[in-house]
mmCIF file with all atom_site columns, C-alpha atoms in Angstrom:
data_model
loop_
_atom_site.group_PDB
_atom_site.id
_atom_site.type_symbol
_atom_site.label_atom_id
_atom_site.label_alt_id
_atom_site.label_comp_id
_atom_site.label_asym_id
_atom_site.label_entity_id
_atom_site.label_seq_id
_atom_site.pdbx_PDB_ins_code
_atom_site.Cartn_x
_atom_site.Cartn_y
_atom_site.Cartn_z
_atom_site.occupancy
_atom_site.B_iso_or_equiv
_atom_site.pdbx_formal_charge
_atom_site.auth_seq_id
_atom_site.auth_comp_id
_atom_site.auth_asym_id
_atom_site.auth_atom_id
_atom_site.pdbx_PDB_model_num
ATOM 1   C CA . UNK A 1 1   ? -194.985 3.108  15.742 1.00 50.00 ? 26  UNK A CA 1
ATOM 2   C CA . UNK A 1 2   ? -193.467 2.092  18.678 1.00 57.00 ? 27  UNK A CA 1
ATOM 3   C CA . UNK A 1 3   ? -195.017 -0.066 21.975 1.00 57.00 ? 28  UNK A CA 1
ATOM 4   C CA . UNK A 1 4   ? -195.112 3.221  24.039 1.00 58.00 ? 29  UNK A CA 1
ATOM 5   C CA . UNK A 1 5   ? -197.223 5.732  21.245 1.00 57.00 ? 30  UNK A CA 1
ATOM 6   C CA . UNK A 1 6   ? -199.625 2.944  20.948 1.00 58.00 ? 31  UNK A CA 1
ATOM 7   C CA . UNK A 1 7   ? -200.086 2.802  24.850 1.00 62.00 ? 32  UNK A CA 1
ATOM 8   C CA . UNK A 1 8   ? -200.453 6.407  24.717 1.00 69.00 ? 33  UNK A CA 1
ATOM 9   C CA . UNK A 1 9   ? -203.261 6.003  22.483 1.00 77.00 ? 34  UNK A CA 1
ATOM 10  C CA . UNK A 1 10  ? -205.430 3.942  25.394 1.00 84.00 ? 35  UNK A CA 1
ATOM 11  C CA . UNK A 1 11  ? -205.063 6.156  27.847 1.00 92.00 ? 36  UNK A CA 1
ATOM 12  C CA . UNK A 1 12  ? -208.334 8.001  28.864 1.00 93.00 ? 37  UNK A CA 1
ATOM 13  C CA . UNK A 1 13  ? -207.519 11.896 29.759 1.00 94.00 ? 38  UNK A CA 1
ATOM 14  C CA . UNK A 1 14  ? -210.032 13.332 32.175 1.00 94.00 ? 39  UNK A CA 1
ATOM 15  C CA . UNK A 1 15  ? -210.377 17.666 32.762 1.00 96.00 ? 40  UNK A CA 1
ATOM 16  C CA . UNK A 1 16  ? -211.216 18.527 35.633 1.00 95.00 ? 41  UNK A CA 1
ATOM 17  C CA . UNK A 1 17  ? -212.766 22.470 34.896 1.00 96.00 ? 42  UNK A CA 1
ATOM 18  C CA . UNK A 1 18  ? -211.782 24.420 38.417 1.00 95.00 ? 43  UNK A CA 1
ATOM 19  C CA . UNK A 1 19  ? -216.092 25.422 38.848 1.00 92.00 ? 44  UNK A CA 1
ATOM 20  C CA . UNK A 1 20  ? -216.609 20.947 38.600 1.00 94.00 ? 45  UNK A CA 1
ATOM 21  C CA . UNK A 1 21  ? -213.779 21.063 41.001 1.00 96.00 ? 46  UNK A CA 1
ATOM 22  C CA . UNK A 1 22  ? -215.749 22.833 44.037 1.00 95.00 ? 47  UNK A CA 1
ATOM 23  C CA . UNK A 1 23  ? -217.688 20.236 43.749 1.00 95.00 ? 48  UNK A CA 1
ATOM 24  C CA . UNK A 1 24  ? -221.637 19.814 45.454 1.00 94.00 ? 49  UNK A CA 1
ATOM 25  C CA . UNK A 1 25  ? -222.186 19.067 48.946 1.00 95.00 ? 50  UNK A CA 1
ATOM 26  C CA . UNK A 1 26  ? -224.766 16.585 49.652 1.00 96.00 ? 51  UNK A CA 1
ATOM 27  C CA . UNK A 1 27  ? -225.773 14.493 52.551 1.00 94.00 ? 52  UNK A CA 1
ATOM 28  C CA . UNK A 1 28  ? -228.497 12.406 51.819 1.00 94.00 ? 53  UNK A CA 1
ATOM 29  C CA . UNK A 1 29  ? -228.421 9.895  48.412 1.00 95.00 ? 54  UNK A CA 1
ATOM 30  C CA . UNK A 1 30  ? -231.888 8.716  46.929 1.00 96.00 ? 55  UNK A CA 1
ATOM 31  C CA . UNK A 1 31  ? -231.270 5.360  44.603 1.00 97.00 ? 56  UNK A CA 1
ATOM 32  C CA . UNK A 1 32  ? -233.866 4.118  42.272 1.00 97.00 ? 57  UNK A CA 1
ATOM 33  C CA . UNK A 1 33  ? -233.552 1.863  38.988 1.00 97.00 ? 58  UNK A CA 1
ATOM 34  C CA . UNK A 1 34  ? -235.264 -0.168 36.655 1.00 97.00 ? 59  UNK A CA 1
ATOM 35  C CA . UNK A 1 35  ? -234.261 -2.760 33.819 1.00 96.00 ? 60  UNK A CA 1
ATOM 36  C CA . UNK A 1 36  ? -231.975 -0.599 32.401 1.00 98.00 ? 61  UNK A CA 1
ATOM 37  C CA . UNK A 1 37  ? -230.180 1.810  34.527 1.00 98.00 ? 62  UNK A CA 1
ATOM 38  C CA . UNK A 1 38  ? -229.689 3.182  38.167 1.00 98.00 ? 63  UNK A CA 1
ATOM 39  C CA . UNK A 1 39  ? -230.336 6.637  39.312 1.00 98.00 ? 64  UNK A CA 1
ATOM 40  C CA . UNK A 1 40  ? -229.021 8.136  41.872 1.00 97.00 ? 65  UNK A CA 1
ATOM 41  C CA . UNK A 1 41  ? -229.962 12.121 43.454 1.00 97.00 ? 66  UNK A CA 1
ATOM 42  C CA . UNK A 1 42  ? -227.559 13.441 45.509 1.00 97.00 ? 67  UNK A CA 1
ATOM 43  C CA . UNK A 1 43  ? -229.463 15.621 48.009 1.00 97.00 ? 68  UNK A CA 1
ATOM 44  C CA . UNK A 1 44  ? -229.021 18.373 50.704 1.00 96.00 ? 69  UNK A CA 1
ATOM 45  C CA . UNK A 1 45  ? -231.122 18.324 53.587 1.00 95.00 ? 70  UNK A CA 1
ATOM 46  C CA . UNK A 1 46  ? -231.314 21.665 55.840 1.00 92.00 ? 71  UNK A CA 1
ATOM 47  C CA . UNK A 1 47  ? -231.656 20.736 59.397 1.00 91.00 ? 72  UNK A CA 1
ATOM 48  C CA . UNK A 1 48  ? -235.362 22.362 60.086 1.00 91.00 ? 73  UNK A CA 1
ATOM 49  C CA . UNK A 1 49  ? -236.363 23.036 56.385 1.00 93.00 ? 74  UNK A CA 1
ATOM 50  C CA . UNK A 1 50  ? -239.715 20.690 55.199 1.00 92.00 ? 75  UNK A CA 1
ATOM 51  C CA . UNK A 1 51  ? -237.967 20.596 51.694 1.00 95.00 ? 76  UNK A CA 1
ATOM 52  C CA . UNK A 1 52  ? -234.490 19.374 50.028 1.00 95.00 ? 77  UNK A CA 1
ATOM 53  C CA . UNK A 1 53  ? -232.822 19.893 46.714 1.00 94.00 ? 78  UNK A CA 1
ATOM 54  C CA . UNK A 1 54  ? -231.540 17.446 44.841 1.00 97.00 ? 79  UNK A CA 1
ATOM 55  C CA . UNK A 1 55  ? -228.126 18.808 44.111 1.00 96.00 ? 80  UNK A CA 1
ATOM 56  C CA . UNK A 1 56  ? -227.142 16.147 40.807 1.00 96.00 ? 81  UNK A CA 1
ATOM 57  C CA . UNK A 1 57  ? -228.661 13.210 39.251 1.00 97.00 ? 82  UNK A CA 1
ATOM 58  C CA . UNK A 1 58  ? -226.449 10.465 38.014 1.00 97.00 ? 83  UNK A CA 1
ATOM 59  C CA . UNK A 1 59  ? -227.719 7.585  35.709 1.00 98.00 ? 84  UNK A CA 1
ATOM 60  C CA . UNK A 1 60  ? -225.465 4.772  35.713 1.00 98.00 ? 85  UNK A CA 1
ATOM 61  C CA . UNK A 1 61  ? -226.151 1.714  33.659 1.00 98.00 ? 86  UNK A CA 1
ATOM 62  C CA . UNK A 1 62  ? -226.213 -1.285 36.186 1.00 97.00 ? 87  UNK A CA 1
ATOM 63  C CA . UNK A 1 63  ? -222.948 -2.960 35.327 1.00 98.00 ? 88  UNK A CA 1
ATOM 64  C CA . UNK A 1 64  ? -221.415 0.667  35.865 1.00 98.00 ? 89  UNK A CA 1
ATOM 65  C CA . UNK A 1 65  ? -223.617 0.977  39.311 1.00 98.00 ? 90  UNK A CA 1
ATOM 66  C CA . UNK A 1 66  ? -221.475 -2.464 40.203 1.00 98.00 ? 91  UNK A CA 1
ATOM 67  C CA . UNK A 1 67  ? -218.448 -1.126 39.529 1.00 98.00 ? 92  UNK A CA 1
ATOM 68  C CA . UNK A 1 68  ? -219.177 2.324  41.667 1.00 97.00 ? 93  UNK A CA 1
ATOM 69  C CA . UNK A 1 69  ? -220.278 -0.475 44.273 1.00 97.00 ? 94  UNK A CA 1
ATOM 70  C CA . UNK A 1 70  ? -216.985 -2.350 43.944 1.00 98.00 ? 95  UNK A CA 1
ATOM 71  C CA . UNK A 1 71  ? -215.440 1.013  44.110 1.00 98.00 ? 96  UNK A CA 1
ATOM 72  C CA . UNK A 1 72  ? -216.597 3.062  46.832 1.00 97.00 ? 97  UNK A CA 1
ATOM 73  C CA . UNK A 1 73  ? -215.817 -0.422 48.892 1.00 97.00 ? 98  UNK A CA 1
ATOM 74  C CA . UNK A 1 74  ? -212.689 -0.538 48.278 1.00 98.00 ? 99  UNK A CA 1
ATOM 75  C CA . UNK A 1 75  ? -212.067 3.253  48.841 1.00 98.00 ? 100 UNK A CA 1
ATOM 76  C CA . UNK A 1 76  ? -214.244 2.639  52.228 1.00 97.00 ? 101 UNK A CA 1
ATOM 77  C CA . UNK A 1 77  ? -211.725 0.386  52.910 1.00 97.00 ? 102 UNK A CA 1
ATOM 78  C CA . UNK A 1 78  ? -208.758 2.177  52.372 1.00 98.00 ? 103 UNK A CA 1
ATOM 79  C CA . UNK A 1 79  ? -210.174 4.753  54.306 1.00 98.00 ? 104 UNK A CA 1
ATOM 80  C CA . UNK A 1 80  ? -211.110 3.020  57.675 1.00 97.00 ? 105 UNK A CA 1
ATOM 81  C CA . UNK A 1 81  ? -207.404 1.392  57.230 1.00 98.00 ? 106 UNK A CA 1
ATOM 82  C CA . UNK A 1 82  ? -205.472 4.747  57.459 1.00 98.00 ? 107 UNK A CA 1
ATOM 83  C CA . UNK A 1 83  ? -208.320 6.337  59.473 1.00 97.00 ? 108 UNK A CA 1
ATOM 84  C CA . UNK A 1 84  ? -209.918 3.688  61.330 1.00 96.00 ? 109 UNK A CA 1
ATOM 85  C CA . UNK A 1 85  ? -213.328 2.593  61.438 1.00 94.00 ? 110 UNK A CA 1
ATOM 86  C CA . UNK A 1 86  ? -216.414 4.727  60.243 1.00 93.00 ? 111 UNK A CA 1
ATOM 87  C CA . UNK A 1 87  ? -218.997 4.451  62.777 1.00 90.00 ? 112 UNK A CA 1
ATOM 88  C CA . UNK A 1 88  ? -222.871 4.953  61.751 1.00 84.00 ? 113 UNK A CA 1
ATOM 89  C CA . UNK A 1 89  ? -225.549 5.892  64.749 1.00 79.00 ? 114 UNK A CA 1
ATOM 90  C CA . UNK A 1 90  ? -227.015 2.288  65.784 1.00 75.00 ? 115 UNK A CA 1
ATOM 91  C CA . UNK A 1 91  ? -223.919 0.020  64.292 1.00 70.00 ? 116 UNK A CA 1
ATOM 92  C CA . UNK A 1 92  ? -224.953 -3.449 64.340 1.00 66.00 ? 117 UNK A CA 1
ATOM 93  C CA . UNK A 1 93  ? -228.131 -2.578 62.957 1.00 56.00 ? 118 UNK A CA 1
ATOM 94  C CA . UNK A 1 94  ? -227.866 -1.263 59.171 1.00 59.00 ? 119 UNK A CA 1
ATOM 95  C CA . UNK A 1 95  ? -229.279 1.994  58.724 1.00 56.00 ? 120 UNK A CA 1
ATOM 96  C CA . UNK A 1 96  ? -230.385 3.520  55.047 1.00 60.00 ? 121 UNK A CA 1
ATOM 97  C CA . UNK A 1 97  ? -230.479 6.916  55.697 1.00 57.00 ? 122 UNK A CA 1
ATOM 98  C CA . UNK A 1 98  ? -230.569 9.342  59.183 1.00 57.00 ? 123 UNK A CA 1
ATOM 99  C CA . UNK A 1 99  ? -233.171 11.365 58.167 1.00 57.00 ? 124 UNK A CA 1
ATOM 100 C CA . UNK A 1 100 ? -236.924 10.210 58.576 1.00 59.00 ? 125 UNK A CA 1
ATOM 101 C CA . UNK A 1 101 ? -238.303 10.409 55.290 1.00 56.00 ? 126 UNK A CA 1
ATOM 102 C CA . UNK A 1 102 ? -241.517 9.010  54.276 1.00 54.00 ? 127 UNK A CA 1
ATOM 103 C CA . UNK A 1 103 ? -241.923 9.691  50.596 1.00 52.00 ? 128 UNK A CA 1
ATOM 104 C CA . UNK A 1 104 ? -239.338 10.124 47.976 1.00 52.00 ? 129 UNK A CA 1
ATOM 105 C CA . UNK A 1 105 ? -239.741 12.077 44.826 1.00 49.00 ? 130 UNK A CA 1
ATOM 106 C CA . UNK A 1 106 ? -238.349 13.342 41.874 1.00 47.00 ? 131 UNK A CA 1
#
């Protein structure tokens, strides 16, 4: 067996099904955990509507939650570099989410 079929052998090969492809749209993010994982809803909130859907739960074990962490910064920062800089209502002060929400639940 040569070097290149066993490297062949670690790679990982993701599908991508064209309905996961359209992907959800979601513009609010609700994060909870305990001892032994991290959840986080994606949700949609209608401008005027009393009630959201959350649109997909993920459960991460934390060292994975780090690593979306470590992730998503370093895409952030990719981003602002060929984009510039993401600016969030109030900058200077951080801000969790824009909505005013006074009870979570799922």
């Amino acid at each position: 067996m040569s070097s290149e079929d066993s490297n062949n052998k670690n790679v990982l090969q993701i599908e991508l099904t064209p309905d996961m492809a359209q992907g959800v749209y979601a513009n609010m993010a609700l994060i909870a955990h305990s001892s032994s994982e991290v959840i986080i809803d994606f949700v949609r909130v209608m401008p005027g509507l009393p009630k959201a859907n959350v649109q997909s739960r993920i459960i991460l074990a934390p060292e994975h939650a780090k690593r979306l962490l470590y992730a998503l910064q370093d895409n952030v920062l990719k981003y602002e570099q060929a984009f510039g800089e993401i600016r969030l209502p109030g900058d200077g002060v951080r801000t969790i989410a824009p909505f005013k929400i006074n009870k979570g639940e799922a």
